[in-house]
Short mmCIF file of C-alpha atoms and ligand atoms in Angstrom, two decimals:
data_model
loop_
_atom_site.label_atom_id
_atom_site.label_comp_id
_atom_site.label_asym_id
_atom_site.label_seq_id
_atom_site.Cartn_x
_atom_site.Cartn_y
_atom_site.Cartn_z
CA MET A 185 -13.29 5.15 -30.05
CA GLN A 186 -11.47 1.90 -29.35
CA GLU A 187 -8.82 2.93 -31.93
CA GLN A 188 -8.35 6.30 -30.29
CA PHE A 189 -7.94 4.62 -26.89
CA GLU A 190 -5.38 2.16 -28.28
CA ALA A 191 -3.53 4.96 -30.09
CA THR A 192 -3.31 7.02 -26.88
CA LEU A 193 -1.81 4.04 -25.05
CA ALA A 194 0.58 3.29 -27.93
CA ARG A 195 1.86 6.90 -27.85
CA GLY A 196 2.43 6.53 -24.12
CA ASP A 197 -0.06 9.34 -23.43
CA ARG A 198 -2.52 9.30 -20.55
CA ILE A 199 -6.17 8.37 -20.59
CA GLU A 200 -8.14 11.15 -18.89
CA PRO A 201 -11.58 10.98 -17.18
CA ARG A 202 -13.55 12.39 -20.14
CA ASP A 203 -11.88 10.07 -22.69
CA TRP A 204 -13.68 6.99 -23.92
CA MET A 205 -12.34 3.81 -22.30
CA PRO A 206 -13.38 0.13 -22.45
CA ASP A 207 -15.62 -0.97 -19.56
CA ASP A 208 -13.05 -3.56 -18.45
CA TYR A 209 -10.29 -0.94 -18.31
CA ARG A 210 -12.52 1.23 -16.10
CA ALA A 211 -13.48 -1.73 -13.89
CA THR A 212 -9.85 -2.81 -13.47
CA LEU A 213 -8.82 0.70 -12.47
CA VAL A 214 -11.66 1.01 -9.97
CA ARG A 215 -10.71 -2.39 -8.48
CA GLN A 216 -7.02 -1.54 -8.12
CA ILE A 217 -7.44 2.09 -7.01
CA ALA A 218 -10.15 1.13 -4.48
CA GLN A 219 -7.99 -1.65 -3.04
CA HIS A 220 -5.11 0.78 -2.86
CA ALA A 221 -7.22 3.48 -1.15
CA HIS A 222 -8.66 0.98 1.37
CA SER A 223 -5.09 -0.17 2.14
CA GLU A 224 -4.05 3.35 3.03
CA ILE A 225 -7.02 3.79 5.37
CA ILE A 226 -6.87 0.34 7.00
CA GLY A 227 -3.08 0.80 7.14
CA MET A 228 -3.57 3.59 9.67
CA GLN A 229 -4.59 1.02 12.31
CA PRO A 230 -1.49 -1.13 12.96
CA GLU A 231 0.74 1.90 13.54
CA GLY A 232 -1.97 4.14 14.96
CA ALA A 233 -2.10 1.74 17.90
CA TRP A 234 1.35 3.01 18.94
CA ILE A 235 0.62 6.76 18.90
CA SER A 236 -0.44 6.83 22.56
CA ARG A 237 2.53 4.65 23.58
CA ALA A 238 5.37 6.24 21.57
CA PRO A 239 8.50 6.53 23.73
CA SER A 240 9.09 10.29 23.30
CA LEU A 241 7.33 13.44 22.18
CA ARG A 242 9.41 13.53 18.98
CA ARG A 243 8.53 9.93 18.09
CA LYS A 244 4.88 10.58 18.88
CA ALA A 245 4.71 13.70 16.69
CA THR A 246 6.42 11.88 13.81
CA LEU A 247 4.11 8.87 14.05
CA LEU A 248 1.02 11.05 14.30
CA ALA A 249 2.06 12.94 11.16
CA LYS A 250 2.82 9.71 9.34
CA VAL A 251 -0.56 8.16 10.13
CA GLN A 252 -2.27 11.39 9.02
CA ASP A 253 -0.34 11.19 5.73
CA GLU A 254 -1.84 7.72 5.16
CA ALA A 255 -5.33 9.19 5.57
CA GLY A 256 -4.39 11.82 2.96
CA HIS A 257 -3.18 9.10 0.57
CA GLY A 258 -6.51 7.33 0.95
CA LEU A 259 -8.32 10.55 0.08
CA TYR A 260 -6.22 11.25 -3.06
CA LEU A 261 -6.95 7.71 -4.21
CA TYR A 262 -10.70 7.81 -3.49
CA SER A 263 -10.75 11.08 -5.45
CA ALA A 264 -8.97 9.40 -8.37
CA ALA A 265 -11.59 6.60 -8.25
CA GLU A 266 -14.38 9.20 -8.23
CA THR A 267 -13.20 10.46 -11.64
CA LEU A 268 -14.17 6.99 -12.92
CA GLY A 269 -17.74 7.40 -11.73
CA THR A 270 -17.64 5.59 -8.36
CA SER A 271 -18.20 7.51 -5.15
CA ARG A 272 -16.10 7.16 -2.02
CA GLY A 273 -19.23 6.17 -0.09
CA GLU A 274 -19.93 3.34 -2.53
CA LEU A 275 -16.37 2.01 -2.27
CA THR A 276 -16.40 2.25 1.53
CA GLU A 277 -19.65 0.25 1.64
CA LYS A 278 -18.03 -2.45 -0.50
CA LEU A 279 -15.00 -2.62 1.79
CA LEU A 280 -17.19 -2.88 4.87
CA ALA A 281 -19.27 -5.62 3.25
CA GLY A 282 -16.06 -7.57 2.50
CA ARG A 283 -16.59 -7.17 -1.27
CA GLN A 284 -13.35 -5.25 -1.86
CA LYS A 285 -9.89 -6.01 -0.57
CA TYR A 286 -7.09 -4.17 1.16
CA SER A 287 -3.40 -5.06 1.27
CA SER A 288 -2.59 -8.33 3.04
CA ILE A 289 0.20 -6.64 5.01
CA PHE A 290 -2.24 -4.79 7.25
CA ALA A 291 -3.84 -8.01 8.47
CA TYR A 292 -0.75 -8.66 10.63
CA PRO A 293 -0.39 -7.50 14.26
CA THR A 294 2.03 -4.91 15.65
CA PRO A 295 2.83 -6.19 19.15
CA SER A 296 6.20 -4.40 19.44
CA TYR A 297 7.22 -0.74 19.14
CA ALA A 298 9.98 -1.86 16.76
CA ASP A 299 7.15 -2.72 14.35
CA VAL A 300 6.67 1.02 13.76
CA GLY A 301 10.22 1.17 12.39
CA THR A 302 9.91 -2.10 10.48
CA ILE A 303 6.68 -0.99 8.81
CA GLY A 304 8.39 2.24 7.73
CA TRP A 305 11.48 0.45 6.46
CA LEU A 306 10.10 -2.76 4.90
CA VAL A 307 6.40 -2.09 4.28
CA ASP A 308 6.75 1.48 3.03
CA GLY A 309 9.92 0.36 1.19
CA ALA A 310 7.87 -2.30 -0.62
CA ALA A 311 5.11 0.24 -1.25
CA ILE A 312 7.62 2.61 -2.90
CA CYS A 313 8.95 -0.18 -5.16
CA ASN A 314 5.40 -0.90 -6.24
CA GLN A 315 4.20 2.70 -6.50
CA VAL A 316 7.04 4.60 -8.19
CA PRO A 317 6.27 2.81 -11.50
CA LEU A 318 2.57 3.61 -10.94
CA CYS A 319 3.43 7.33 -11.32
CA ARG A 320 3.61 6.38 -15.04
CA THR A 321 0.36 4.42 -15.06
CA SER A 322 -1.83 5.04 -18.10
CA TYR A 323 -4.74 6.67 -16.20
CA GLY A 324 -3.95 10.35 -15.53
CA PRO A 325 -5.59 10.98 -12.14
CA TYR A 326 -4.11 7.77 -10.65
CA GLY A 327 -0.58 8.57 -11.86
CA ARG A 328 -0.76 12.15 -10.58
CA ALA A 329 -1.99 10.99 -7.16
CA MET A 330 0.93 8.55 -7.02
CA ILE A 331 3.55 11.30 -7.45
CA ARG A 332 2.65 12.95 -4.17
CA VAL A 333 2.04 9.64 -2.40
CA CYS A 334 5.52 8.41 -3.39
CA LYS A 335 7.23 11.55 -2.08
CA GLU A 336 5.56 11.07 1.28
CA GLU A 337 6.19 7.29 1.33
CA SER A 338 9.91 7.95 0.76
CA PHE A 339 9.93 10.13 3.85
CA HIS A 340 8.07 7.40 5.78
CA GLN A 341 10.62 4.82 4.76
CA ARG A 342 13.48 7.01 5.96
CA GLN A 343 11.84 7.67 9.32
CA GLY A 344 11.37 3.90 9.77
CA PHE A 345 15.00 3.21 8.90
CA GLU A 346 16.20 5.97 11.23
CA LEU A 347 14.05 4.60 14.07
CA LEU A 348 15.48 1.11 13.61
CA MET A 349 19.03 2.48 13.33
CA THR A 350 18.56 4.29 16.64
CA MET A 351 17.33 1.09 18.29
CA MET A 352 20.22 -0.91 16.78
CA GLN A 353 22.64 1.51 18.44
CA GLY A 354 20.88 1.01 21.79
CA THR A 355 20.83 -1.96 24.18
CA ASP A 356 20.95 -5.69 23.40
CA GLU A 357 17.27 -5.83 24.26
CA GLN A 358 16.46 -3.12 21.70
CA ARG A 359 18.51 -4.89 19.02
CA ALA A 360 16.64 -8.12 19.77
CA MET A 361 13.32 -6.26 19.43
CA VAL A 362 14.32 -5.05 15.96
CA GLN A 363 15.43 -8.51 14.83
CA GLU A 364 12.24 -10.13 16.13
CA SER A 365 10.12 -7.57 14.29
CA VAL A 366 12.06 -8.00 11.02
CA ASP A 367 11.70 -11.81 11.35
CA ARG A 368 7.89 -11.39 11.51
CA PHE A 369 7.50 -8.79 8.77
CA TRP A 370 9.94 -10.09 6.12
CA TRP A 371 7.64 -12.75 4.62
CA PRO A 372 4.43 -10.67 4.68
CA ALA A 373 6.39 -7.81 3.04
CA LEU A 374 7.35 -10.13 0.15
CA MET A 375 3.67 -11.10 -0.20
CA MET A 376 2.61 -7.46 -0.67
CA PHE A 377 3.61 -7.67 -4.35
CA GLY A 378 0.87 -10.24 -4.97
CA PRO A 379 0.94 -13.84 -6.19
CA PRO A 380 3.70 -15.09 -8.51
CA ASP A 381 3.25 -13.93 -12.12
CA ALA A 382 2.18 -17.41 -13.22
CA ASP A 383 -0.73 -17.27 -10.74
CA SER A 384 -1.66 -13.61 -11.20
CA PRO A 385 -4.90 -13.43 -13.20
CA ASN A 386 -4.75 -9.65 -13.74
CA THR A 387 -1.11 -8.86 -14.53
CA ALA A 388 -0.98 -9.58 -18.28
CA ARG A 389 -4.03 -7.47 -19.11
CA SER A 390 -3.11 -4.66 -16.70
CA MET A 391 0.37 -4.51 -18.27
CA ALA A 392 -1.10 -4.42 -21.80
CA TRP A 393 -3.25 -1.47 -20.74
CA GLY A 394 -0.32 0.28 -19.06
CA ILE A 395 -2.11 0.26 -15.70
CA LYS A 396 0.71 -1.82 -14.21
CA ARG A 397 4.21 -1.12 -15.52
CA ASP A 398 5.99 -4.11 -13.95
CA THR A 399 4.98 -7.62 -12.98
CA ASN A 400 4.57 -8.78 -9.37
CA ASP A 401 7.73 -10.94 -9.51
CA ASP A 402 9.89 -8.19 -11.07
CA LEU A 403 8.91 -5.75 -8.34
CA ARG A 404 9.47 -8.35 -5.60
CA GLN A 405 12.99 -8.97 -6.96
CA LYS A 406 13.70 -5.25 -7.07
CA PHE A 407 12.58 -4.95 -3.45
CA VAL A 408 14.85 -7.80 -2.30
CA ASP A 409 17.87 -6.36 -4.16
CA MET A 410 17.21 -2.92 -2.69
CA THR A 411 16.69 -4.20 0.87
CA VAL A 412 19.71 -6.51 1.31
CA PRO A 413 22.34 -3.72 1.53
CA GLN A 414 20.04 -1.71 3.82
CA ALA A 415 19.76 -4.71 6.18
CA GLU A 416 23.56 -5.00 6.22
CA ARG A 417 23.87 -1.32 7.05
CA LEU A 418 21.36 -1.74 9.89
CA GLY A 419 23.02 -4.89 11.17
CA VAL A 420 19.89 -7.06 11.04
CA ARG A 421 19.58 -10.50 9.48
CA LEU A 422 16.88 -11.12 6.87
CA PRO A 423 15.37 -14.47 7.96
CA ASP A 424 16.05 -16.45 4.79
CA ASP A 425 18.92 -18.96 4.46
CA GLY A 426 18.26 -19.08 0.73
CA LEU A 427 18.99 -15.38 0.30
CA VAL A 428 22.26 -15.24 -1.71
CA TRP A 429 23.71 -13.07 -4.45
CA ASN A 430 23.51 -14.77 -7.85
CA GLU A 431 26.34 -13.39 -9.98
CA ALA A 432 24.99 -14.89 -13.20
CA ARG A 433 21.55 -13.31 -12.80
CA GLY A 434 22.84 -10.10 -11.30
CA HIS A 435 20.18 -10.43 -8.59
CA HIS A 436 19.70 -12.06 -5.20
CA ASP A 437 18.10 -15.49 -5.09
CA PHE A 438 15.59 -15.82 -2.28
CA THR A 439 13.02 -18.25 -0.88
CA PRO A 440 9.46 -17.43 -1.94
CA PRO A 441 6.97 -16.72 0.85
CA ASP A 442 4.16 -19.14 1.73
CA TRP A 443 1.63 -18.53 -1.06
CA ASP A 444 -1.10 -20.46 0.81
CA GLU A 445 -0.74 -17.96 3.63
CA LEU A 446 -1.15 -15.06 1.17
CA ALA A 447 -4.26 -16.71 -0.32
CA ALA A 448 -5.75 -17.11 3.16
CA VAL A 449 -5.06 -13.48 4.10
CA VAL A 450 -6.49 -12.23 0.77
CA ARG A 451 -9.64 -14.29 1.50
CA GLY A 452 -9.97 -12.35 4.76
CA ASP A 453 -8.49 -14.99 7.07
CA GLY A 454 -5.41 -13.05 8.21
CA PRO A 455 -4.44 -12.88 11.91
CA CYS A 456 -6.08 -9.44 12.35
CA SER A 457 -8.50 -9.36 9.39
CA ALA A 458 -11.67 -9.44 11.49
CA GLU A 459 -10.33 -6.86 13.94
CA ARG A 460 -9.29 -4.44 11.16
CA LEU A 461 -12.71 -4.50 9.48
CA ALA A 462 -14.58 -4.28 12.79
CA HIS A 463 -12.53 -1.20 13.74
CA ARG A 464 -13.16 0.38 10.33
CA ARG A 465 -16.92 -0.33 10.61
CA ARG A 466 -17.04 1.24 14.07
CA ALA A 467 -15.15 4.33 12.88
CA HIS A 468 -17.54 4.65 9.93
CA GLU A 469 -20.61 4.41 12.19
CA ASP A 470 -19.11 6.87 14.69
CA GLY A 471 -18.54 9.31 11.81
CA ALA A 472 -22.16 9.21 10.60
CA TRP A 473 -23.03 12.50 12.36
CA VAL A 474 -20.10 14.27 10.65
CA ARG A 475 -21.31 13.16 7.21
CA GLU A 476 -24.89 14.19 8.04
CA ALA A 477 -23.75 17.60 9.33
CA ALA A 478 -21.57 18.16 6.24
CA LEU A 479 -24.50 17.32 3.93
CA ALA A 480 -26.87 19.59 5.89
CA PHE A 481 -24.32 22.40 5.74
CA ALA A 482 -23.81 21.93 1.99
CA ALA A 483 -27.61 21.91 1.39
CA ARG A 484 -28.03 25.12 3.38
CA ALA A 485 -25.14 26.82 1.58
CA GLU A 486 -26.68 25.77 -1.74
CA ALA A 487 -30.11 27.11 -0.69
CA ASP A 488 -28.52 30.42 0.40
CA ARG A 489 -26.80 30.73 -2.96
CA ALA A 490 -30.02 29.95 -4.85
CA GLY A 491 -32.14 32.27 -2.70
N1 ACO B 273 -3.11 -8.13 -0.62
C1 ACO B 273 -4.44 -8.26 -0.90
N2 ACO B 273 -4.88 -8.68 -2.10
C2 ACO B 273 -3.95 -8.96 -3.04
C3 ACO B 273 -2.57 -8.84 -2.82
C4 ACO B 273 -2.17 -8.40 -1.54
N3 ACO B 273 -0.87 -8.27 -1.23
N4 ACO B 273 -1.92 -9.19 -3.94
C5 ACO B 273 -2.86 -9.54 -4.84
N5 ACO B 273 -4.08 -9.40 -4.29
C6 ACO B 273 -5.35 -9.72 -4.92
C7 ACO B 273 -5.62 -8.85 -6.14
O1 ACO B 273 -6.30 -7.66 -5.78
C8 ACO B 273 -6.47 -9.76 -6.99
O2 ACO B 273 -7.79 -9.81 -6.47
P1 ACO B 273 -9.11 -9.41 -7.30
O3 ACO B 273 -8.87 -9.81 -8.72
O4 ACO B 273 -10.21 -10.14 -6.66
O5 ACO B 273 -9.22 -7.95 -7.15
C9 ACO B 273 -5.89 -11.13 -6.72
O6 ACO B 273 -5.24 -11.03 -5.45
C10 ACO B 273 -4.93 -11.61 -7.78
O7 ACO B 273 -3.75 -10.78 -7.82
P2 ACO B 273 -3.20 -10.09 -9.14
O8 ACO B 273 -3.82 -10.68 -10.37
O9 ACO B 273 -1.71 -10.11 -9.10
O10 ACO B 273 -3.78 -8.62 -8.96
P3 ACO B 273 -3.22 -7.21 -9.46
O11 ACO B 273 -2.82 -7.27 -10.90
O12 ACO B 273 -4.20 -6.18 -9.08
O13 ACO B 273 -1.85 -7.00 -8.63
C11 ACO B 273 -1.13 -5.56 -6.80
C12 ACO B 273 -1.89 -6.84 -7.22
C13 ACO B 273 0.34 -5.72 -7.18
C14 ACO B 273 -1.28 -5.38 -5.31
C15 ACO B 273 -1.72 -4.36 -7.62
O14 ACO B 273 -3.12 -4.32 -7.43
C16 ACO B 273 -1.14 -3.03 -7.24
O15 ACO B 273 -0.04 -2.71 -7.64
N6 ACO B 273 -1.90 -2.20 -6.48
C17 ACO B 273 -1.53 -0.87 -6.12
C18 ACO B 273 -0.68 -0.83 -4.91
C19 ACO B 273 -1.42 -1.12 -3.63
O16 ACO B 273 -2.60 -1.42 -3.60
N7 ACO B 273 -0.74 -0.98 -2.53
C20 ACO B 273 -1.39 -1.12 -1.23
C21 ACO B 273 -0.44 -1.44 -0.18
S1 ACO B 273 0.85 -0.31 0.01
C22 ACO B 273 0.53 0.72 1.32
O17 ACO B 273 -0.54 1.18 1.45
C23 ACO B 273 1.64 1.04 2.27
#
């Protein structure tokens, strides 16, 4: 069985739910997919806070649709995790008990409307860098979920960029709002890719299994190289004096973010960590009657079919 698993990976074929897989491979997938799913759901909060305060009907409709897309991404991912034998309810309980993580980026506040644009541009931009290679991940259901997620994330990134471009063509005050937001989100966006490769306990094994296709540092570099020309086009400054083109490497050099800050946020000590989980817990409790009603309905439908 092990040989068949290894041979499938060596051929570059996918592992599917009914195939034999090592327990550690399954556990790693559940860990990563669950963290990813939780990120999508918790990620609805920072932007969702602006739906009722969006400056126009068009901006409100776009933001509403975007936040709904994130809920959909969470559902595709929980479904992918279910094919590995873990239920959505089980994963949600673990998140609420603080036993599973969600992306560090969503533990930061969104005090300014420009943050809606910056999240679209930088955060969804970073998510695309990370997730496009995951369309080729070795586990079938995860890779297939990623294809649709990436299409929608690309649209989200464009709407963020367009929002910021509109603000940059506005008043001095609007331009200052954009710059202030970019100054706050730049470093947390770099942290989204995880710790440096040398301090990443999971990368080597996940790469060997084809779960991850690139290392954290390679994806971070790709993101920086992709973002610099976009920042120039927007007319914003990325807040790093060490950010320079390195002709010899063919990449930009840049200052690494504060890794102690990432470690603290991952531990659950981010600026909004407690608030995000409390909100999620409340939403889960408020939804209890919907879950009960759905189960009662399903039981009755089943009884009708049987009878
Ligand atoms: N936020 C929270 N936790 C993180 C982060 C982060 N930015 N980066 C790393 N970690 C955690 C890892 O989950 C791991 O914890 P665990 O072993 O207790 O589960 C630990 O820190 C060490 O990191 P790595 O060994 O580098 O972990 P891994 O190989 O899983 O790489 C990464 C981390 C790159 C985030 C990977 O899991 C991944 O690609 N996930 C899928 C993408 C994703 O989750 N995106 C969510 C945000 S995007 C969005 O929703 C807009």
